[in-house]
Amino acid sequence: MINIQEQPAVHTSLTETLASKIALWINKERDGEHIRYLKMKLGIETLLINTMKSVLVYGLALLFNMLLETLIVHATYYAVRRISFGLHASTSFRCSMISIMLFVGLPYICSYIMIGNDMVLITGLISAVLLYRYAPADTDKFPLLGAKRRKKLRMASVRTAVILTLIALLCPSHTVKTLMMTGMLLQIISILPVTYKILKRSVRNYEKYETDAVGRI
């Protein structure tokens, strides 16, 4: 077994430092190897960051009496995002600020907007078409490899959009309809090539790896 010693970090965040300490302790208890420690550290750090963001976003939503509205937008957004993926903020701080704007500020505005079934249907159809065309969207740090996998995720994304649209059509509350369609559109924006271009991020990152693999054959 490789003996792991905690090295002094330079300019590390609080979450990274805490994740490192927890992973180091767990790995020592299990007498694990260095690679297991690194995987554990990454997983714990991701969990800590997401937990802190959730506490921040939902804490503010509760403070401004927007908990239900935030939950509806976030749930709809996540239902599509978990299978269509898309852009991520470049830093944890930016992600937190954007999350506050999108999941607290935007639902507050949307709570005063009422849309009918005609707009729900139009939004749902546009979302399904865009998901079929552009989902799943990967990033340079998380390329989605495998044509079969991408096709499966694409069709699952379209089905999810259709199901959410049907739910919104059947829902009697115009506010809920608006919030659900807002959550879906937020995710659609994160997969569009134009969004990638504006933020100067690369699209179809899987092509680089699959092309390299074919070239080595």
GROMACS .gro file of C-alpha atoms in nm:
model
  217
    1MET     CA    1   0.000   0.000   0.000
    2ILE     CA    2   0.110   0.355  -0.073
    3ASN     CA    3   0.149   0.569   0.232
    4ILE     CA    4  -0.049   0.889   0.183
    5GLN     CA    5   0.061   1.202   0.360
    6GLU     CA    6  -0.138   1.519   0.350
    7GLN     CA    7   0.057   1.790   0.169
    8PRO     CA    8   0.020   2.159   0.253
    9ALA     CA    9  -0.206   2.313  -0.009
   10VAL     CA   10  -0.155   2.650  -0.166
   11HIS     CA   11  -0.462   2.865  -0.239
   12THR     CA   12  -0.702   2.576  -0.174
   13SER     CA   13  -1.064   2.638  -0.096
   14LEU     CA   14  -1.228   2.549   0.233
   15THR     CA   15  -1.429   2.269   0.071
   16GLU     CA   16  -1.118   2.121  -0.092
   17THR     CA   17  -0.926   2.130   0.235
   18LEU     CA   18  -1.215   1.972   0.426
   19ALA     CA   19  -1.268   1.708   0.156
   20SER     CA   20  -0.898   1.625   0.165
   21LYS     CA   21  -0.900   1.577   0.542
   22ILE     CA   22  -1.213   1.358   0.534
   23ALA     CA   23  -1.088   1.147   0.242
   24LEU     CA   24  -0.748   1.107   0.407
   25TRP     CA   25  -0.906   0.987   0.731
   26ILE     CA   26  -1.143   0.741   0.557
   27ASN     CA   27  -0.867   0.611   0.332
   28LYS     CA   28  -0.634   0.549   0.627
   29GLU     CA   29  -0.911   0.365   0.811
   30ARG     CA   30  -0.958   0.140   0.507
   31ASP     CA   31  -0.586   0.113   0.435
   32GLY     CA   32  -0.656   0.229   0.081
   33GLU     CA   33  -0.432   0.324  -0.208
   34HIS     CA   34  -0.354   0.673  -0.335
   35ILE     CA   35  -0.583   0.648  -0.638
   36ARG     CA   36  -0.873   0.556  -0.411
   37TYR     CA   37  -0.795   0.855  -0.193
   38LEU     CA   38  -0.804   1.089  -0.495
   39LYS     CA   39  -1.139   0.950  -0.614
   40MET     CA   40  -1.278   0.975  -0.262
   41LYS     CA   41  -1.153   1.333  -0.227
   42LEU     CA   42  -1.318   1.438  -0.553
   43GLY     CA   43  -1.647   1.275  -0.458
   44ILE     CA   44  -1.652   1.428  -0.110
   45GLU     CA   45  -1.558   1.772  -0.244
   46THR     CA   46  -1.839   1.755  -0.502
   47LEU     CA   47  -2.085   1.650  -0.231
   48LEU     CA   48  -1.975   1.933   0.001
   49ILE     CA   49  -1.997   2.195  -0.275
   50ASN     CA   50  -2.342   2.081  -0.387
   51THR     CA   51  -2.465   2.067  -0.027
   52MET     CA   52  -2.340   2.420   0.043
   53LYS     CA   53  -2.502   2.551  -0.276
   54SER     CA   54  -2.831   2.383  -0.193
   55VAL     CA   55  -2.830   2.527   0.159
   56LEU     CA   56  -2.754   2.873   0.019
   57VAL     CA   57  -3.016   2.864  -0.258
   58TYR     CA   58  -3.296   2.706  -0.057
   59GLY     CA   59  -3.208   2.912   0.249
   60LEU     CA   60  -3.258   3.231   0.046
   61ALA     CA   61  -3.573   3.087  -0.111
   62LEU     CA   62  -3.711   3.021   0.236
   63LEU     CA   63  -3.608   3.367   0.352
   64PHE     CA   64  -3.797   3.531   0.065
   65ASN     CA   65  -4.092   3.291   0.094
   66MET     CA   66  -4.011   3.142  -0.247
   67LEU     CA   67  -3.944   2.782  -0.142
   68LEU     CA   68  -4.219   2.616  -0.347
   69GLU     CA   69  -4.148   2.826  -0.656
   70THR     CA   70  -3.775   2.751  -0.636
   71LEU     CA   71  -3.844   2.382  -0.589
   72ILE     CA   72  -4.070   2.363  -0.897
   73VAL     CA   73  -3.821   2.540  -1.125
   74HIS     CA   74  -3.525   2.344  -0.989
   75ALA     CA   75  -3.702   2.007  -1.007
   76THR     CA   76  -3.809   2.061  -1.369
   77TYR     CA   77  -3.462   2.186  -1.461
   78TYR     CA   78  -3.292   1.890  -1.296
   79ALA     CA   79  -3.530   1.634  -1.446
   80VAL     CA   80  -3.408   1.734  -1.792
   81ARG     CA   81  -3.049   1.818  -1.701
   82ARG     CA   82  -2.966   1.483  -1.545
   83ILE     CA   83  -2.990   1.320  -1.889
   84SER     CA   84  -2.915   1.608  -2.129
   85PHE     CA   85  -2.620   1.753  -1.931
   86GLY     CA   86  -2.489   2.089  -2.058
   87LEU     CA   87  -2.266   2.374  -1.949
   88HIS     CA   88  -2.128   2.427  -1.601
   89ALA     CA   89  -2.004   2.749  -1.446
   90SER     CA   90  -1.626   2.783  -1.452
   91THR     CA   91  -1.599   2.829  -1.074
   92SER     CA   92  -1.798   2.724  -0.769
   93PHE     CA   93  -1.855   3.088  -0.672
   94ARG     CA   94  -2.000   3.173  -1.013
   95CYS     CA   95  -2.217   2.864  -0.999
   96SER     CA   96  -2.356   2.973  -0.663
   97MET     CA   97  -2.432   3.326  -0.786
   98ILE     CA   98  -2.594   3.198  -1.106
   99SER     CA   99  -2.796   2.944  -0.908
  100ILE     CA  100  -2.931   3.220  -0.682
  101MET     CA  101  -3.034   3.428  -0.983
  102LEU     CA  102  -3.190   3.139  -1.173
  103PHE     CA  103  -3.358   2.950  -0.890
  104VAL     CA  104  -3.454   3.233  -0.656
  105GLY     CA  105  -3.463   3.556  -0.856
  106LEU     CA  106  -3.618   3.415  -1.173
  107PRO     CA  107  -3.897   3.218  -0.997
  108TYR     CA  108  -3.984   3.540  -0.812
  109ILE     CA  109  -4.036   3.715  -1.145
  110CYS     CA  110  -4.216   3.418  -1.299
  111SER     CA  111  -4.461   3.402  -1.010
  112TYR     CA  112  -4.618   3.718  -1.155
  113ILE     CA  113  -4.639   3.579  -1.509
  114MET     CA  114  -4.932   3.365  -1.617
  115ILE     CA  115  -4.917   3.148  -1.929
  116GLY     CA  116  -5.187   2.928  -2.077
  117ASN     CA  117  -5.181   2.585  -2.236
  118ASP     CA  118  -5.106   2.731  -2.578
  119MET     CA  119  -4.771   2.868  -2.457
  120VAL     CA  120  -4.702   2.549  -2.263
  121LEU     CA  121  -4.755   2.344  -2.578
  122ILE     CA  122  -4.537   2.573  -2.791
  123THR     CA  123  -4.261   2.576  -2.529
  124GLY     CA  124  -4.279   2.199  -2.489
  125LEU     CA  125  -4.258   2.135  -2.863
  126ILE     CA  126  -3.964   2.373  -2.907
  127SER     CA  127  -3.787   2.212  -2.610
  128ALA     CA  128  -3.839   1.860  -2.746
  129VAL     CA  129  -3.704   1.960  -3.090
  130LEU     CA  130  -3.397   2.132  -2.943
  131LEU     CA  131  -3.327   1.838  -2.712
  132TYR     CA  132  -3.349   1.598  -3.004
  133ARG     CA  133  -3.111   1.816  -3.201
  134TYR     CA  134  -2.852   1.909  -2.936
  135ALA     CA  135  -2.883   1.676  -2.635
  136PRO     CA  136  -2.684   1.545  -2.467
  137ALA     CA  137  -2.431   1.829  -2.452
  138ASP     CA  138  -2.097   1.752  -2.294
  139THR     CA  139  -1.806   1.961  -2.168
  140ASP     CA  140  -1.430   1.942  -2.210
  141LYS     CA  141  -1.399   1.800  -1.858
  142PHE     CA  142  -1.683   1.549  -1.905
  143PRO     CA  143  -1.700   1.418  -2.263
  144LEU     CA  144  -1.990   1.183  -2.331
  145LEU     CA  145  -1.832   0.888  -2.509
  146GLY     CA  146  -2.022   0.630  -2.708
  147ALA     CA  147  -2.278   0.688  -2.985
  148LYS     CA  148  -2.526   0.443  -2.833
  149ARG     CA  149  -2.505   0.613  -2.496
  150ARG     CA  150  -2.562   0.957  -2.650
  151LYS     CA  151  -2.860   0.831  -2.850
  152LYS     CA  152  -3.012   0.677  -2.537
  153LEU     CA  153  -2.968   1.000  -2.344
  154ARG     CA  154  -3.110   1.204  -2.632
  155MET     CA  155  -3.428   1.000  -2.654
  156ALA     CA  156  -3.464   0.998  -2.274
  157SER     CA  157  -3.431   1.380  -2.276
  158VAL     CA  158  -3.707   1.415  -2.537
  159ARG     CA  159  -3.937   1.178  -2.346
  160THR     CA  160  -3.879   1.370  -2.024
  161ALA     CA  161  -3.961   1.700  -2.195
  162VAL     CA  162  -4.285   1.552  -2.335
  163ILE     CA  163  -4.387   1.412  -1.995
  164LEU     CA  164  -4.317   1.742  -1.818
  165THR     CA  165  -4.514   1.929  -2.086
  166LEU     CA  166  -4.812   1.697  -2.039
  167ILE     CA  167  -4.797   1.749  -1.662
  168ALA     CA  168  -4.790   2.126  -1.713
  169LEU     CA  169  -5.085   2.106  -1.954
  170LEU     CA  170  -5.291   1.912  -1.700
  171CYS     CA  171  -5.195   2.136  -1.407
  172PRO     CA  172  -5.472   2.386  -1.327
  173SER     CA  173  -5.233   2.647  -1.185
  174HIS     CA  174  -5.102   2.898  -1.439
  175THR     CA  175  -4.817   2.986  -1.204
  176VAL     CA  176  -4.700   2.626  -1.188
  177LYS     CA  177  -4.720   2.602  -1.568
  178THR     CA  178  -4.497   2.909  -1.596
  179LEU     CA  179  -4.247   2.782  -1.341
  180MET     CA  180  -4.221   2.438  -1.503
  181MET     CA  181  -4.165   2.577  -1.851
  182THR     CA  182  -3.909   2.821  -1.711
  183GLY     CA  183  -3.712   2.537  -1.554
  184MET     CA  184  -3.716   2.345  -1.880
  185LEU     CA  185  -3.605   2.646  -2.086
  186LEU     CA  186  -3.317   2.716  -1.846
  187GLN     CA  187  -3.179   2.371  -1.918
  188ILE     CA  188  -3.238   2.403  -2.293
  189ILE     CA  189  -3.028   2.721  -2.295
  190SER     CA  190  -2.738   2.535  -2.133
  191ILE     CA  191  -2.711   2.285  -2.422
  192LEU     CA  192  -2.739   2.524  -2.718
  193PRO     CA  193  -2.428   2.568  -2.936
  194VAL     CA  194  -2.483   2.945  -2.937
  195THR     CA  195  -2.452   2.946  -2.557
  196TYR     CA  196  -2.128   2.749  -2.581
  197LYS     CA  197  -2.002   2.995  -2.843
  198ILE     CA  198  -2.088   3.302  -2.636
  199LEU     CA  199  -1.908   3.157  -2.334
  200LYS     CA  200  -1.618   3.039  -2.554
  201ARG     CA  201  -1.659   2.673  -2.462
  202SER     CA  202  -1.599   2.378  -2.694
  203VAL     CA  203  -1.887   2.163  -2.821
  204ARG     CA  204  -1.902   1.791  -2.901
  205ASN     CA  205  -1.593   1.724  -2.694
  206TYR     CA  206  -1.639   1.349  -2.735
  207GLU     CA  207  -1.527   1.378  -3.099
  208LYS     CA  208  -1.166   1.440  -2.996
  209TYR     CA  209  -1.145   1.121  -2.792
  210GLU     CA  210  -1.335   0.902  -3.037
  211THR     CA  211  -1.130   1.032  -3.330
  212ASP     CA  212  -0.807   0.961  -3.142
  213ALA     CA  213  -0.931   0.610  -3.062
  214VAL     CA  214  -1.011   0.540  -3.427
  215GLY     CA  215  -0.673   0.678  -3.534
  216ARG     CA  216  -0.490   0.435  -3.306
  217ILE     CA  217  -0.665   0.131  -3.453
   0.00000   0.00000   0.00000
